[in-house]
mmCIF file of C-alpha atoms in Angstrom:
data_model
loop_
_atom_site.group_PDB
_atom_site.id
_atom_site.type_symbol
_atom_site.label_atom_id
_atom_site.label_comp_id
_atom_site.label_asym_id
_atom_site.label_seq_id
_atom_site.Cartn_x
_atom_site.Cartn_y
_atom_site.Cartn_z
ATOM 1 C CA MET A 152 -23.877 -115.616 -12.825
ATOM 2 C CA THR A 153 -22.538 -115.034 -9.463
ATOM 3 C CA ASP A 154 -19.564 -113.295 -10.928
ATOM 4 C CA ASN A 155 -21.778 -111.305 -13.223
ATOM 5 C CA SER A 156 -24.064 -110.324 -10.375
ATOM 6 C CA THR A 157 -21.139 -109.370 -8.243
ATOM 7 C CA PHE A 158 -19.636 -107.295 -11.059
ATOM 8 C CA MET A 159 -22.932 -105.542 -11.784
ATOM 9 C CA GLY A 160 -23.365 -104.778 -8.084
ATOM 10 C CA ARG A 161 -19.960 -103.305 -7.869
ATOM 11 C CA LEU A 162 -20.611 -101.337 -11.062
ATOM 12 C CA ARG A 163 -23.833 -99.910 -9.633
ATOM 13 C CA ARG A 164 -22.101 -98.988 -6.411
ATOM 14 C CA GLY A 165 -19.255 -97.461 -8.411
ATOM 15 C CA LEU A 166 -21.688 -95.413 -10.455
ATOM 16 C CA GLN A 167 -23.443 -94.242 -7.309
ATOM 17 C CA LEU A 168 -20.261 -93.204 -5.493
ATOM 18 C CA PRO A 169 -19.445 -90.279 -7.784
ATOM 19 C CA SER A 170 -22.971 -89.069 -7.402
ATOM 20 C CA ILE A 171 -22.709 -89.278 -3.648
ATOM 21 C CA GLY A 172 -19.229 -87.746 -3.729
ATOM 22 C CA ALA A 173 -20.416 -84.988 -6.029
ATOM 23 C CA SER A 174 -23.370 -84.359 -3.800
ATOM 24 C CA SER A 175 -21.164 -84.382 -0.746
ATOM 25 C CA GLY A 176 -18.535 -82.226 -2.442
ATOM 26 C CA GLY A 177 -21.208 -79.846 -3.610
ATOM 27 C CA SER A 178 -22.493 -79.658 -0.126
ATOM 28 C CA THR A 179 -19.129 -78.897 1.402
ATOM 29 C CA ALA A 180 -17.381 -77.062 -1.369
ATOM 30 C CA GLY A 181 -19.684 -76.003 -4.144
ATOM 31 C CA GLY A 182 -23.103 -76.599 -2.651
ATOM 32 C CA PRO A 183 -25.300 -74.498 -0.529
ATOM 33 C CA ALA A 184 -22.518 -73.829 1.982
ATOM 34 C CA SER A 185 -20.232 -72.615 -0.764
ATOM 35 C CA GLU A 186 -22.942 -70.539 -2.284
ATOM 36 C CA GLY A 187 -23.666 -69.153 1.152
ATOM 37 C CA SER A 188 -20.050 -68.186 1.520
ATOM 38 C CA ALA A 189 -20.020 -66.598 -1.923
ATOM 39 C CA SER A 190 -23.224 -64.785 -1.122
ATOM 40 C CA SER A 191 -21.700 -63.523 2.110
ATOM 41 C CA ASP A 192 -18.608 -62.235 0.301
ATOM 42 C CA SER A 193 -20.749 -60.552 -2.294
ATOM 43 C CA SER A 194 -22.872 -59.016 0.415
ATOM 44 C CA ASP A 195 -19.744 -57.797 2.200
ATOM 45 C CA ALA A 196 -18.414 -56.358 -1.022
ATOM 46 C CA GLU A 197 -21.681 -54.611 -1.694
ATOM 47 C CA SER A 198 -21.807 -53.509 1.892
ATOM 48 C CA GLY A 199 -18.194 -52.362 1.573
ATOM 49 C CA ASP A 200 -19.093 -50.390 -1.533
ATOM 50 C CA ARG A 201 -21.983 -48.794 0.271
ATOM 51 C CA ARG A 202 -20.022 -47.824 3.381
ATOM 52 C CA PRO A 203 -17.578 -45.470 1.603
ATOM 53 C CA ARG A 204 -20.506 -43.879 -0.201
ATOM 54 C CA ASN A 205 -22.733 -43.535 2.820
ATOM 55 C CA GLY A 206 -20.174 -43.302 5.591
ATOM 56 C CA ARG A 207 -16.436 -42.877 5.134
ATOM 57 C CA ARG A 208 -16.255 -40.815 1.972
ATOM 58 C CA PRO A 209 -18.689 -38.177 3.183
ATOM 59 C CA ARG A 210 -16.774 -38.044 6.472
ATOM 60 C CA LYS A 211 -13.571 -37.341 4.557
ATOM 61 C CA LYS A 212 -15.283 -34.632 2.550
ATOM 62 C CA ASN A 213 -16.750 -33.188 5.714
ATOM 63 C CA SER A 214 -13.314 -33.251 7.360
ATOM 64 C CA VAL A 215 -11.802 -31.322 4.463
ATOM 65 C CA GLY A 216 -14.694 -28.898 4.556
ATOM 66 C CA ARG A 217 -14.301 -28.363 8.276
ATOM 67 C CA PHE A 218 -10.554 -27.850 7.867
ATOM 68 C CA LEU A 219 -11.068 -25.222 5.168
ATOM 69 C CA ARG A 220 -13.766 -23.551 7.229
ATOM 70 C CA ASP A 221 -11.513 -23.450 10.302
ATOM 71 C CA LEU A 222 -8.672 -22.099 8.165
ATOM 72 C CA VAL A 223 -10.847 -19.247 6.918
ATOM 73 C CA ILE A 224 -12.042 -18.504 10.455
ATOM 74 C CA ILE A 225 -8.463 -18.445 11.769
ATOM 75 C CA PHE A 226 -7.387 -16.157 8.921
ATOM 76 C CA LEU A 227 -10.273 -13.751 9.495
ATOM 77 C CA ALA A 228 -9.667 -13.771 13.255
ATOM 78 C CA ALA A 229 -5.966 -13.046 12.723
ATOM 79 C CA LEU A 230 -6.886 -10.260 10.310
ATOM 80 C CA LEU A 231 -9.295 -8.742 12.808
ATOM 81 C CA ILE A 232 -6.828 -9.015 15.669
ATOM 82 C CA SER A 233 -4.072 -7.451 13.543
ATOM 83 C CA PHE A 234 -6.405 -4.618 12.556
ATOM 84 C CA LEU A 235 -7.339 -3.983 16.180
ATOM 85 C CA ILE A 236 -3.683 -4.078 17.204
ATOM 86 C CA LYS A 237 -2.825 -1.557 14.494
ATOM 87 C CA THR A 238 -5.736 0.669 15.449
ATOM 88 C CA PHE A 239 -5.284 0.665 19.219
ATOM 89 C CA LEU A 240 -1.924 -0.782 20.311
ATOM 90 C CA VAL A 241 1.148 -0.800 18.080
ATOM 91 C CA ARG A 242 2.034 0.068 14.533
ATOM 92 C CA SER A 243 5.078 -0.233 12.306
ATOM 93 C CA PHE A 244 6.756 2.658 10.476
ATOM 94 C CA TYR A 245 9.930 3.175 8.518
ATOM 95 C CA ILE A 246 12.210 6.219 8.633
ATOM 96 C CA PRO A 247 12.154 8.095 5.303
ATOM 97 C CA SER A 248 14.629 10.908 6.020
ATOM 98 C CA ALA A 249 17.834 11.800 7.845
ATOM 99 C CA SER A 250 16.200 14.315 10.194
ATOM 100 C CA MET A 251 16.541 12.017 13.226
ATOM 101 C CA GLU A 252 20.157 10.936 12.748
ATOM 102 C CA ASN A 253 22.048 9.557 14.488
ATOM 103 C CA THR A 254 19.233 8.189 16.630
ATOM 104 C CA LEU A 255 17.407 6.855 13.572
ATOM 105 C CA GLN A 256 18.826 6.092 10.150
ATOM 106 C CA ILE A 257 17.073 6.210 6.782
ATOM 107 C CA ASN A 258 14.990 3.040 6.243
ATOM 108 C CA ASP A 259 15.114 1.977 9.887
ATOM 109 C CA ARG A 260 11.931 0.184 10.943
ATOM 110 C CA ILE A 261 10.344 1.189 14.219
ATOM 111 C CA ILE A 262 7.383 0.140 16.354
ATOM 112 C CA VAL A 263 5.089 2.853 17.679
ATOM 113 C CA ASN A 264 3.085 2.583 20.893
ATOM 114 C CA GLU A 265 -0.365 3.945 20.018
ATOM 115 C CA LEU A 266 -1.438 4.118 23.648
ATOM 116 C CA VAL A 267 0.501 7.400 23.663
ATOM 117 C CA PRO A 268 -1.136 9.884 23.982
ATOM 118 C CA LYS A 269 -4.571 8.190 24.102
ATOM 119 C CA VAL A 270 -3.898 6.435 27.406
ATOM 120 C CA THR A 271 -0.392 7.457 28.473
ATOM 121 C CA PRO A 272 0.570 11.155 28.302
ATOM 122 C CA ILE A 273 3.404 12.416 26.121
ATOM 123 C CA LYS A 274 6.626 13.361 27.896
ATOM 124 C CA ARG A 275 9.426 15.695 26.889
ATOM 125 C CA GLY A 276 12.061 13.676 25.103
ATOM 126 C CA ASP A 277 9.602 11.213 23.561
ATOM 127 C CA VAL A 278 10.176 10.367 19.910
ATOM 128 C CA VAL A 279 6.733 10.653 18.347
ATOM 129 C CA VAL A 280 5.196 9.879 14.973
ATOM 130 C CA PHE A 281 2.531 12.323 13.824
ATOM 131 C CA LYS A 282 0.452 13.164 10.791
ATOM 132 C CA ASP A 283 1.492 16.170 8.764
ATOM 133 C CA PRO A 284 -0.211 19.177 10.428
ATOM 134 C CA GLY A 285 -0.242 20.867 7.031
ATOM 135 C CA GLY A 286 2.639 21.864 4.762
ATOM 136 C CA TRP A 287 5.413 20.177 6.732
ATOM 137 C CA LEU A 288 6.231 17.381 4.300
ATOM 138 C CA THR A 289 7.191 19.814 1.546
ATOM 139 C CA GLY A 290 10.201 20.743 3.676
ATOM 140 C CA GLU A 291 11.289 17.147 4.303
ATOM 141 C CA GLN A 292 13.276 14.902 1.989
ATOM 142 C CA GLN A 293 10.981 11.927 1.739
ATOM 143 C CA ALA A 294 11.959 8.483 0.504
ATOM 144 C CA SER A 295 9.096 6.613 -1.139
ATOM 145 C CA SER A 296 7.947 3.392 0.477
ATOM 146 C CA THR A 297 6.606 1.992 -2.807
ATOM 147 C CA THR A 298 8.773 -0.117 -5.121
ATOM 148 C CA GLY A 299 6.915 0.207 -8.407
ATOM 149 C CA ASN A 300 6.327 -3.557 -8.467
ATOM 150 C CA PRO A 301 2.540 -4.061 -8.317
ATOM 151 C CA VAL A 302 2.837 -7.454 -6.609
ATOM 152 C CA VAL A 303 5.278 -6.281 -3.941
ATOM 153 C CA ASP A 304 3.387 -3.034 -3.421
ATOM 154 C CA GLY A 305 0.126 -4.980 -3.160
ATOM 155 C CA VAL A 306 1.569 -7.210 -0.433
ATOM 156 C CA GLN A 307 2.950 -4.169 1.369
ATOM 157 C CA TRP A 308 -0.437 -2.473 1.137
ATOM 158 C CA PHE A 309 -2.129 -5.494 2.723
ATOM 159 C CA LEU A 310 0.457 -5.702 5.500
ATOM 160 C CA THR A 311 0.049 -1.980 6.115
ATOM 161 C CA GLN A 312 -3.687 -2.404 6.618
ATOM 162 C CA VAL A 313 -3.071 -4.889 9.435
ATOM 163 C CA GLY A 314 -0.267 -2.887 11.039
ATOM 164 C CA LEU A 315 2.666 -4.998 9.834
ATOM 165 C CA GLY A 316 3.640 -2.910 6.835
ATOM 166 C CA THR A 317 5.017 0.609 6.514
ATOM 167 C CA GLN A 318 3.505 1.854 3.272
ATOM 168 C CA ASP A 319 1.698 4.753 4.919
ATOM 169 C CA SER A 320 4.916 6.161 6.412
ATOM 170 C CA ASP A 321 5.012 8.691 3.581
ATOM 171 C CA ASP A 322 2.168 10.625 5.231
ATOM 172 C CA HIS A 323 3.829 10.916 8.638
ATOM 173 C CA LEU A 324 6.779 12.581 10.318
ATOM 174 C CA ILE A 325 8.886 11.627 13.307
ATOM 175 C CA LYS A 326 10.533 14.072 15.738
ATOM 176 C CA ARG A 327 11.507 14.424 19.383
ATOM 177 C CA VAL A 328 9.221 16.312 21.737
ATOM 178 C CA ILE A 329 10.982 19.315 23.251
ATOM 179 C CA GLY A 330 8.079 21.358 24.577
ATOM 180 C CA LEU A 331 4.702 20.406 26.079
ATOM 181 C CA PRO A 332 1.630 22.653 26.322
ATOM 182 C CA GLY A 333 2.480 25.793 28.314
ATOM 183 C CA ASP A 334 6.264 25.350 27.978
ATOM 184 C CA LYS A 335 8.477 28.229 26.908
ATOM 185 C CA VAL A 336 11.076 26.908 24.468
ATOM 186 C CA ALA A 337 13.976 29.106 23.402
ATOM 187 C CA CYS A 338 17.371 28.981 21.760
ATOM 188 C CA CYS A 339 20.055 29.704 22.213
ATOM 189 C CA ASN A 340 21.692 30.719 25.503
ATOM 190 C CA ASP A 341 25.294 31.878 25.776
ATOM 191 C CA PHE A 342 26.471 28.260 25.550
ATOM 192 C CA GLY A 343 24.427 27.513 22.444
ATOM 193 C CA GLN A 344 21.938 25.378 24.379
ATOM 194 C CA MET A 345 18.204 24.984 23.994
ATOM 195 C CA THR A 346 16.191 25.988 27.065
ATOM 196 C CA VAL A 347 12.781 24.835 28.292
ATOM 197 C CA ASN A 348 11.166 27.102 30.879
ATOM 198 C CA GLY A 349 14.580 28.669 31.384
ATOM 199 C CA VAL A 350 16.306 25.343 32.120
ATOM 200 C CA PRO A 351 19.219 24.657 29.728
ATOM 201 C CA LEU A 352 19.226 21.285 28.022
ATOM 202 C CA ASP A 353 22.354 19.179 27.651
ATOM 203 C CA GLU A 354 21.240 17.067 24.667
ATOM 204 C CA PRO A 355 23.506 14.062 23.966
ATOM 205 C CA TYR A 356 21.250 12.783 21.144
ATOM 206 C CA THR A 357 21.678 15.714 18.736
ATOM 207 C CA LYS A 358 23.815 15.626 15.617
ATOM 208 C CA LEU A 359 25.559 18.907 14.792
ATOM 209 C CA PRO A 360 27.884 19.837 11.936
ATOM 210 C CA ASP A 361 31.595 19.563 12.665
ATOM 211 C CA GLY A 362 32.799 22.490 14.736
ATOM 212 C CA VAL A 363 29.259 23.738 15.504
ATOM 213 C CA THR A 364 28.150 23.995 19.140
ATOM 214 C CA ARG A 365 24.835 25.835 18.788
ATOM 215 C CA GLU A 366 21.811 23.518 18.987
ATOM 216 C CA SER A 367 19.940 25.617 16.429
ATOM 217 C CA GLN A 368 21.054 27.800 13.555
ATOM 218 C CA ASN A 369 18.195 30.205 14.294
ATOM 219 C CA ASP A 370 17.354 32.026 17.523
ATOM 220 C CA PHE A 371 13.743 31.778 18.654
ATOM 221 C CA SER A 372 11.481 31.896 21.678
ATOM 222 C CA VAL A 373 7.965 30.406 21.705
ATOM 223 C CA THR A 374 5.309 29.387 24.189
ATOM 224 C CA VAL A 375 3.575 26.148 23.310
ATOM 225 C CA PRO A 376 -0.219 26.582 23.162
ATOM 226 C CA ALA A 377 -2.682 24.237 24.860
ATOM 227 C CA GLY A 378 -3.165 20.899 23.108
ATOM 228 C CA SER A 379 0.037 21.260 21.073
ATOM 229 C CA LEU A 380 3.694 20.204 21.051
ATOM 230 C CA TRP A 381 7.022 21.709 19.995
ATOM 231 C CA VAL A 382 9.136 19.083 18.212
ATOM 232 C CA GLU A 383 12.630 19.013 16.748
ATOM 233 C CA GLY A 384 14.736 16.513 14.862
ATOM 234 C CA ASP A 385 17.904 15.140 16.439
ATOM 235 C CA ASN A 386 19.803 16.112 13.273
ATOM 236 C CA ARG A 387 19.305 19.744 14.129
ATOM 237 C CA TYR A 388 20.807 21.319 11.006
ATOM 238 C CA ASN A 389 19.020 18.921 8.657
ATOM 239 C CA SER A 390 15.485 18.810 10.044
ATOM 240 C CA ALA A 391 12.475 20.814 8.863
ATOM 241 C CA ASP A 392 10.879 20.711 12.311
ATOM 242 C CA SER A 393 8.897 23.191 14.426
ATOM 243 C CA ARG A 394 11.619 25.826 14.111
ATOM 244 C CA LEU A 395 11.166 25.978 10.321
ATOM 245 C CA GLN A 396 7.387 25.580 10.164
ATOM 246 C CA THR A 397 6.248 28.869 11.706
ATOM 247 C CA ASN A 398 4.720 29.946 8.380
ATOM 248 C CA THR A 399 2.501 26.849 8.079
ATOM 249 C CA PRO A 400 -1.125 26.729 9.297
ATOM 250 C CA SER A 401 -0.024 25.148 12.597
ATOM 251 C CA LYS A 402 2.592 27.890 13.183
ATOM 252 C CA GLY A 403 5.191 25.206 13.845
ATOM 253 C CA PHE A 404 3.226 23.462 16.584
ATOM 254 C CA VAL A 405 1.940 19.890 16.350
ATOM 255 C CA PRO A 406 -1.611 19.277 17.614
ATOM 256 C CA GLU A 407 -1.584 16.388 20.075
ATOM 257 C CA SER A 408 -4.545 14.959 18.159
ATOM 258 C CA ASP A 409 -2.222 14.428 15.159
ATOM 259 C CA VAL A 410 0.165 12.229 17.160
ATOM 260 C CA VAL A 411 -0.051 8.559 16.147
ATOM 261 C CA GLY A 412 2.088 7.325 19.015
ATOM 262 C CA ARG A 413 5.512 7.112 20.626
ATOM 263 C CA ALA A 414 8.310 5.203 18.901
ATOM 264 C CA PHE A 415 9.928 2.870 21.398
ATOM 265 C CA VAL A 416 12.019 0.282 19.532
ATOM 266 C CA ILE A 417 14.009 -0.130 16.315
ATOM 267 C CA THR A 418 13.095 -3.487 14.802
ATOM 268 C CA TRP A 419 15.052 -3.481 11.536
ATOM 269 C CA PRO A 420 17.750 -3.918 10.457
ATOM 270 C CA ALA A 421 18.534 -6.546 13.057
ATOM 271 C CA SER A 422 21.973 -5.061 13.710
ATOM 272 C CA ARG A 423 20.302 -1.852 14.953
ATOM 273 C CA TRP A 424 17.707 -3.443 17.236
ATOM 274 C CA SER A 425 17.473 -1.226 20.305
ATOM 275 C CA TRP A 426 15.077 0.614 22.595
ATOM 276 C CA LEU A 427 14.589 4.324 22.001
ATOM 277 C CA ASP A 428 15.501 6.471 25.001
ATOM 278 C CA ASP A 429 13.427 9.496 26.033
ATOM 279 C CA TYR A 430 16.353 10.914 28.080
ATOM 280 C CA PRO A 431 14.408 11.986 31.180
ATOM 281 C CA SER A 432 17.575 13.364 32.807
ATOM 282 C CA VAL A 433 17.898 15.938 29.998
ATOM 283 C CA PHE A 434 14.565 17.512 30.945
ATOM 284 C CA ARG A 435 14.904 17.170 34.717
ATOM 285 C CA GLY A 436 13.734 20.336 36.454
ATOM 286 C CA THR A 437 11.729 21.729 33.551
ATOM 287 C CA ASP A 438 8.395 20.857 35.218
ATOM 288 C CA LYS A 439 9.265 22.839 38.376
ATOM 289 C CA ALA A 440 10.399 25.775 36.281
ATOM 290 C CA ALA A 441 7.077 25.710 34.410
ATOM 291 C CA GLN A 442 5.211 26.080 37.715
#
């Protein structure tokens, strides 16, 4: 009996131990604490799912939106600045003819200072770009600035609108100013030189045919009217300039209001990069003679 009682006691305690162990294990591993931990993880996961939707993801979308907005603003600002620069400061042109050789070659690219003559007055010797006063371009050999490729021409058109392209060069001419308003310009004296107000000009920039010493094939004498200019190409025997435009509406003179600006630098090709000289020494003394 004692043995049986002892055995049954041990059996009862043995049966109770798993229950206690299970209860204890449930409490520490799978019980309320474990469930609490699982609940916390689930809550974090749900919270994590909510944060990208309510916080991070919208911030990313907003960042992209702000970037695109800033990009558009920068582009529009650059476009506006380029337009203002083209309108008031500088502008690019290309050389379509040989009338200014050897100073300028066909297809040279130049930059024009548009502050001349709006802010700074034109001087004798300046190389100026001007709109056709009427009928001049028919006497010039013009090279087209368009390529025939709609994509390329479209890009060039856009660049031209902001002052970086040269597509509107076809409507302009470029010459050197020889006479200002009130000047008397004549050619040629006994040495074949051009004179301004009676002062002979020694012009190192002109291109003449081999063996020719006269600065102009035709003799002439004109007085430049108020608000106008007398211009000539450096390639004197291959330039339809003021000397050959006396039958046009402007009588060979260029209204100062038609001047776009003064060319001051060759930008392309790179091998020809250089400043354009106005040769003030050539015209020294002409102002005093005019007085």
